[in-house]
mmCIF file of C-alpha atoms in Angstrom:
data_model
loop_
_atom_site.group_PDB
_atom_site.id
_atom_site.type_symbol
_atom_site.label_atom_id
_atom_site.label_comp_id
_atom_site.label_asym_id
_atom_site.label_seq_id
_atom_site.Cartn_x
_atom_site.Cartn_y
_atom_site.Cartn_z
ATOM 1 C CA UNK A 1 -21.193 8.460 34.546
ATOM 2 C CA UNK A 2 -20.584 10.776 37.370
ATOM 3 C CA UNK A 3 -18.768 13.985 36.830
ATOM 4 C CA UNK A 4 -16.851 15.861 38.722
ATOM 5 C CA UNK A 5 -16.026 19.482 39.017
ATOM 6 C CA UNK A 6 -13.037 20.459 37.331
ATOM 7 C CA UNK A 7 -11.129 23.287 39.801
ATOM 8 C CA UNK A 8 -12.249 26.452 38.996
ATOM 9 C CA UNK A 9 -13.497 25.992 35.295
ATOM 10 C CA UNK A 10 -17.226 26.296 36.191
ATOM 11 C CA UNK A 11 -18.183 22.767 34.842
ATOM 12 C CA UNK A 12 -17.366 19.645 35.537
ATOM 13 C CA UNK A 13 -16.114 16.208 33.630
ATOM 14 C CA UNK A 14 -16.102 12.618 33.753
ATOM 15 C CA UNK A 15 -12.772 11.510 35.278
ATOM 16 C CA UNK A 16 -10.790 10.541 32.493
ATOM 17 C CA UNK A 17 -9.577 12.837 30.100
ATOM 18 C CA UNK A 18 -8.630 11.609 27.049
ATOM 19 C CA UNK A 19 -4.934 12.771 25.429
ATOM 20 C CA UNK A 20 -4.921 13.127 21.742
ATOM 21 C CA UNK A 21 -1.079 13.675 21.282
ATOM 22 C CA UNK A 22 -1.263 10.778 19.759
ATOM 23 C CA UNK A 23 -3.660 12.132 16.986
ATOM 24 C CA UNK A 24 -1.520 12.152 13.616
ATOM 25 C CA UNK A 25 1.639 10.350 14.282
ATOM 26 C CA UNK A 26 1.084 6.858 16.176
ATOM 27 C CA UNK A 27 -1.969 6.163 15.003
ATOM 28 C CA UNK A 28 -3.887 7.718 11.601
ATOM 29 C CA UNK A 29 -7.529 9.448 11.626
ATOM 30 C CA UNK A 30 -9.681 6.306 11.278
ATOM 31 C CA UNK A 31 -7.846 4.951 14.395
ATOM 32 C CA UNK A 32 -8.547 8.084 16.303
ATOM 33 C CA UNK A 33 -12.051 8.408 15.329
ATOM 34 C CA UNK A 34 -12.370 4.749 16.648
ATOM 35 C CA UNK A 35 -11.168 5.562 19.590
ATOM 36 C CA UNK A 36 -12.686 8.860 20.273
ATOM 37 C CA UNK A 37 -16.181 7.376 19.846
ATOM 38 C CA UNK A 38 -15.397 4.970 22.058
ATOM 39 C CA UNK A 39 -13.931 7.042 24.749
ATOM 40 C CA UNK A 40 -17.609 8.954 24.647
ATOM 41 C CA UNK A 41 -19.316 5.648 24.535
ATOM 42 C CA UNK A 42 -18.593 4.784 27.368
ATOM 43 C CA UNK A 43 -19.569 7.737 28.996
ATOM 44 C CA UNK A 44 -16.408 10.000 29.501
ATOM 45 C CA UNK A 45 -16.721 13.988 27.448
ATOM 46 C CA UNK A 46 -12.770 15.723 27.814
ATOM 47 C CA UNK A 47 -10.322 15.442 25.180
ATOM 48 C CA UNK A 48 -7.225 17.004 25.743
ATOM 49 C CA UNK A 49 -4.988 18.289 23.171
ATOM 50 C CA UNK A 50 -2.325 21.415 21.972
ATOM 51 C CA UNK A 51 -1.666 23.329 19.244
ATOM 52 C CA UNK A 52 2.175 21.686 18.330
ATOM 53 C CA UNK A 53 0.966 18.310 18.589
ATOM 54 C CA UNK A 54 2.731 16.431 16.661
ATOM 55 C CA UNK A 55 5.414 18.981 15.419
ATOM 56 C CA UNK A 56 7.969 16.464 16.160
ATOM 57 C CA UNK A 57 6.890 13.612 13.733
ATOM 58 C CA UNK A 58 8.196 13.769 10.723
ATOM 59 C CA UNK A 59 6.604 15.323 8.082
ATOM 60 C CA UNK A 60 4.330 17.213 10.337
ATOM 61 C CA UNK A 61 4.189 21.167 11.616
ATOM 62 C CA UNK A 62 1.527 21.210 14.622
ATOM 63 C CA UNK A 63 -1.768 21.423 14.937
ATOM 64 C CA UNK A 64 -2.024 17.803 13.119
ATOM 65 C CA UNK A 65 -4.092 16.471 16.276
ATOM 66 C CA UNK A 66 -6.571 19.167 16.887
ATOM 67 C CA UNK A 67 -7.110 18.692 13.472
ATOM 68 C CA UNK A 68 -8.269 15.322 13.625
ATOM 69 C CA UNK A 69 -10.215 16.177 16.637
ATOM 70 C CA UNK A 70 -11.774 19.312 14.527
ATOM 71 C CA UNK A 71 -12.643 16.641 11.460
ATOM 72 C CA UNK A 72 -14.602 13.830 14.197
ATOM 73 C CA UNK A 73 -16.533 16.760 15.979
ATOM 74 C CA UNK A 74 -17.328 17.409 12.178
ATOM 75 C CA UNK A 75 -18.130 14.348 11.113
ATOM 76 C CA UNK A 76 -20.660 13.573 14.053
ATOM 77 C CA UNK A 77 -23.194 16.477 14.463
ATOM 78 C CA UNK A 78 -24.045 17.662 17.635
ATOM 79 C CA UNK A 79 -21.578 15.837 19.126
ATOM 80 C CA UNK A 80 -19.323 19.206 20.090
ATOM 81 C CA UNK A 81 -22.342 19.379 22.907
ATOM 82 C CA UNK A 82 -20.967 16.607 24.425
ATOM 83 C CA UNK A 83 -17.837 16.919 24.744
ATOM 84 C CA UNK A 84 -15.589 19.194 26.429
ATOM 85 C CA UNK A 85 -12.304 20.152 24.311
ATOM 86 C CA UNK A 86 -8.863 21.160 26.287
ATOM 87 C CA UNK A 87 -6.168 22.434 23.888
ATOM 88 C CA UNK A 88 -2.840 24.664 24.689
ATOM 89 C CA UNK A 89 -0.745 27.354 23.548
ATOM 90 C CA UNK A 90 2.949 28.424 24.047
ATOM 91 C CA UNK A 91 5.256 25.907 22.680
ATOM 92 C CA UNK A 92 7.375 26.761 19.571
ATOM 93 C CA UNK A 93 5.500 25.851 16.605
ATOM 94 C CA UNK A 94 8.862 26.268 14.675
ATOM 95 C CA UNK A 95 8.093 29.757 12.608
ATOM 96 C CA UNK A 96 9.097 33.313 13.712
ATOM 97 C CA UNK A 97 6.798 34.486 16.712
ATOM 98 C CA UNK A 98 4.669 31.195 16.964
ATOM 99 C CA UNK A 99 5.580 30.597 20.023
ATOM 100 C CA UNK A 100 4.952 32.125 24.267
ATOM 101 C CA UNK A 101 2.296 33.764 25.758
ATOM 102 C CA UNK A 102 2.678 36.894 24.316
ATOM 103 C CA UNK A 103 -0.787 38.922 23.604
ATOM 104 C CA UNK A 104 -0.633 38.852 20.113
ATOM 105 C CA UNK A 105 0.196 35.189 19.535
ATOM 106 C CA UNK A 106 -2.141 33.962 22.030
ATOM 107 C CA UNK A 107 -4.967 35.939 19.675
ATOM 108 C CA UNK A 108 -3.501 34.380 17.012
ATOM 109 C CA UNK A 109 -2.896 30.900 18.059
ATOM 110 C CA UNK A 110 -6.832 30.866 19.803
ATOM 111 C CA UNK A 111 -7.907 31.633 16.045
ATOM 112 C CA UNK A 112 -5.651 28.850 14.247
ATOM 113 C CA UNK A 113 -6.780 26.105 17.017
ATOM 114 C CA UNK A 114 -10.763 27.007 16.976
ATOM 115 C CA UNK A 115 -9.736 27.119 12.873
ATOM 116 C CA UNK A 116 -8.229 23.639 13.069
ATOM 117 C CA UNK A 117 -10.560 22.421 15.822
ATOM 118 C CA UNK A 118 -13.838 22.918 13.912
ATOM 119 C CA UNK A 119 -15.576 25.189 16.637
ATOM 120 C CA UNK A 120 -16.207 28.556 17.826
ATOM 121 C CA UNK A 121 -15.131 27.788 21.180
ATOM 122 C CA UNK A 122 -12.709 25.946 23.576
ATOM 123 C CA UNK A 123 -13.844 24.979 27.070
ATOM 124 C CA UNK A 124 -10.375 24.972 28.757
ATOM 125 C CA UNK A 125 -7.293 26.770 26.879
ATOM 126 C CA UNK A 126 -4.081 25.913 28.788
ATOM 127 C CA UNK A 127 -0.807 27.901 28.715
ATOM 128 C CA UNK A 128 1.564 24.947 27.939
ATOM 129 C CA UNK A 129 4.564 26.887 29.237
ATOM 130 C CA UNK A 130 5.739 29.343 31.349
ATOM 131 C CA UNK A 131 6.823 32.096 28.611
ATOM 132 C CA UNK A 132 9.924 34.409 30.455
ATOM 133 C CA UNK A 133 10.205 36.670 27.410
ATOM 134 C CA UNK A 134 6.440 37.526 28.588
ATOM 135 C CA UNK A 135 5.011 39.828 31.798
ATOM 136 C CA UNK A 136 2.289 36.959 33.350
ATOM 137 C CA UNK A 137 -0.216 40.311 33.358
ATOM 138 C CA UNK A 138 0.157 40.628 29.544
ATOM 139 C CA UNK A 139 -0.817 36.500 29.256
ATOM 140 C CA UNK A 140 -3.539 36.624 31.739
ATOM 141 C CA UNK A 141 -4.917 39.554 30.126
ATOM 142 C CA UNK A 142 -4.945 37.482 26.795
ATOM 143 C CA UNK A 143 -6.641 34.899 28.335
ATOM 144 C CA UNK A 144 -9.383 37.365 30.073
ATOM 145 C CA UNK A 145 -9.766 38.782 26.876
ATOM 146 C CA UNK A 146 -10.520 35.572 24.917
ATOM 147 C CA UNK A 147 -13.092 34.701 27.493
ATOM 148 C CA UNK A 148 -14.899 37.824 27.249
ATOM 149 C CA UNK A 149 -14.909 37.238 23.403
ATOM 150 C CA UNK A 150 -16.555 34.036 24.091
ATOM 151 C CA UNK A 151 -13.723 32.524 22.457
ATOM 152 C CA UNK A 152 -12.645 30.040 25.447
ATOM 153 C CA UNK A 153 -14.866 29.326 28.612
ATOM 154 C CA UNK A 154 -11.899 29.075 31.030
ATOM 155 C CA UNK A 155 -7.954 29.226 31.502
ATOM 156 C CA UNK A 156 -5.459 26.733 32.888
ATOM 157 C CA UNK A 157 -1.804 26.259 33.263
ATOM 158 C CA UNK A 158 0.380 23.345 32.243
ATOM 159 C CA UNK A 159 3.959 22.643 33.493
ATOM 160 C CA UNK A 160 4.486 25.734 35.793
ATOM 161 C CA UNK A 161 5.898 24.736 38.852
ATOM 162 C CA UNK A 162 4.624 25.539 42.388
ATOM 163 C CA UNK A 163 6.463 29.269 42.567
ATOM 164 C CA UNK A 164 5.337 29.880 38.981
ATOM 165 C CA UNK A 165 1.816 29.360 39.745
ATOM 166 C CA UNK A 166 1.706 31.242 42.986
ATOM 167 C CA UNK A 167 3.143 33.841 41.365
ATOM 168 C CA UNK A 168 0.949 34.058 38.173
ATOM 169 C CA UNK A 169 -2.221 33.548 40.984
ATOM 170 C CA UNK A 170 -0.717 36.944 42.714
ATOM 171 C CA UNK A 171 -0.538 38.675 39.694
ATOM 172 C CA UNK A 172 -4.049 37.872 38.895
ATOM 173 C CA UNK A 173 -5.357 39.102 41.909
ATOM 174 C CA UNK A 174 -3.386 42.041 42.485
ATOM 175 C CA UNK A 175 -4.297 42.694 38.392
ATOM 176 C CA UNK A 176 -8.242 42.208 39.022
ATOM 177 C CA UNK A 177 -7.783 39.414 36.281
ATOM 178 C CA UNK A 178 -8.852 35.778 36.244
ATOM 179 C CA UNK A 179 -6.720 33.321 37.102
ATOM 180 C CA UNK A 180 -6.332 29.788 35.906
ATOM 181 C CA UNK A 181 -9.152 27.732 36.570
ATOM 182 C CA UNK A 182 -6.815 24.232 36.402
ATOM 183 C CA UNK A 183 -3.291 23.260 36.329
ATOM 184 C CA UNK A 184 -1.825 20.437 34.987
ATOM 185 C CA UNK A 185 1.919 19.126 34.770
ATOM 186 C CA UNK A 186 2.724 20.632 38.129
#
């Protein structure tokens, strides 16, 4: 299948990505493994997902769908080559300070996800929010410092709106710091 760069990641995709909020609470894990291999059977390698899915099923507390994700990459060796894995941080995860773009919760949450996730690395790690309580230099400086740790490969945004992402993009450049590398939900 042809790929296609992905804005300023560095690699590029198929272009399809697949969403696994639906990991944990529409359909179970044999479902999802189903359709996971199929997705990469026929030839498309991004599945997107985010720390809170699916907080708001009940009986659930986050992280149920990069857990899935975490137990197929697990279950099929050498298949985390393949694939490129998109997961976010930011939304309330419904416990004292597990939630923004703070520094120390984004170190945190990177941990829990890669944890959950079943790898030592995550090719695109979104902000899923903007975060007010937080200076943007403080999260982009989170970010830089996960990628330098080898801990994600590249930043994006989700759900900022046109200001919010100029504005982040000047504070990266004034800063000397990377800026997101995709944006989604804008």
């Amino acid at each position: 299948m042809m790929t296609r760069p992905l804005g300023k990641t560095g690699f590029s995709i198929a272009p399809l990505v697949f969403g696994g909020n639906v990991f944990g609470w529409t359909i179970d894990e044999k479902t999802s493994f189903a359709l996971l291999d199929a997705f990469v059977d026929h030839g498309f390698d991004a599945i997107d997902t985010a720390d809170v899915y699916s907080r708001w099923a009940e009986g659930n507390q986050g992280g149920e769908s990069e857990t899935i994700i975490g137990r197929w990459l697990q279950a099929r060796p050498g298949m985390r080559d393949k694939v490129k894995i998109f997961t976010k941080v930011g939304s309330d995860l419904g416990l004292p300070g597990h939630k923004g773009l703070s520094k120390a919760w984004i170190q945190q949450a990177v941990d829990d996800s890669l944890r959950r996730l079943n790898t030592d690395y995550i090719d695109l790690y979104f902000s899923h929010w903007p975060d007010p309580q937080t200076p943007v230099a403080e999260t982009l400086e989170a970010f830089h410092s996960l990628q330098q740790a080898g801990k994600i490969r590249a930043m994006g945004a989700s759900n900022l709106d046109a200001m919010q992402l100029a504005g982040a993009l000047e504070v990266a450049r004034k800063g000397g710091l990377p800026a997101a590398g995709a944006a989604a939900g804008i």
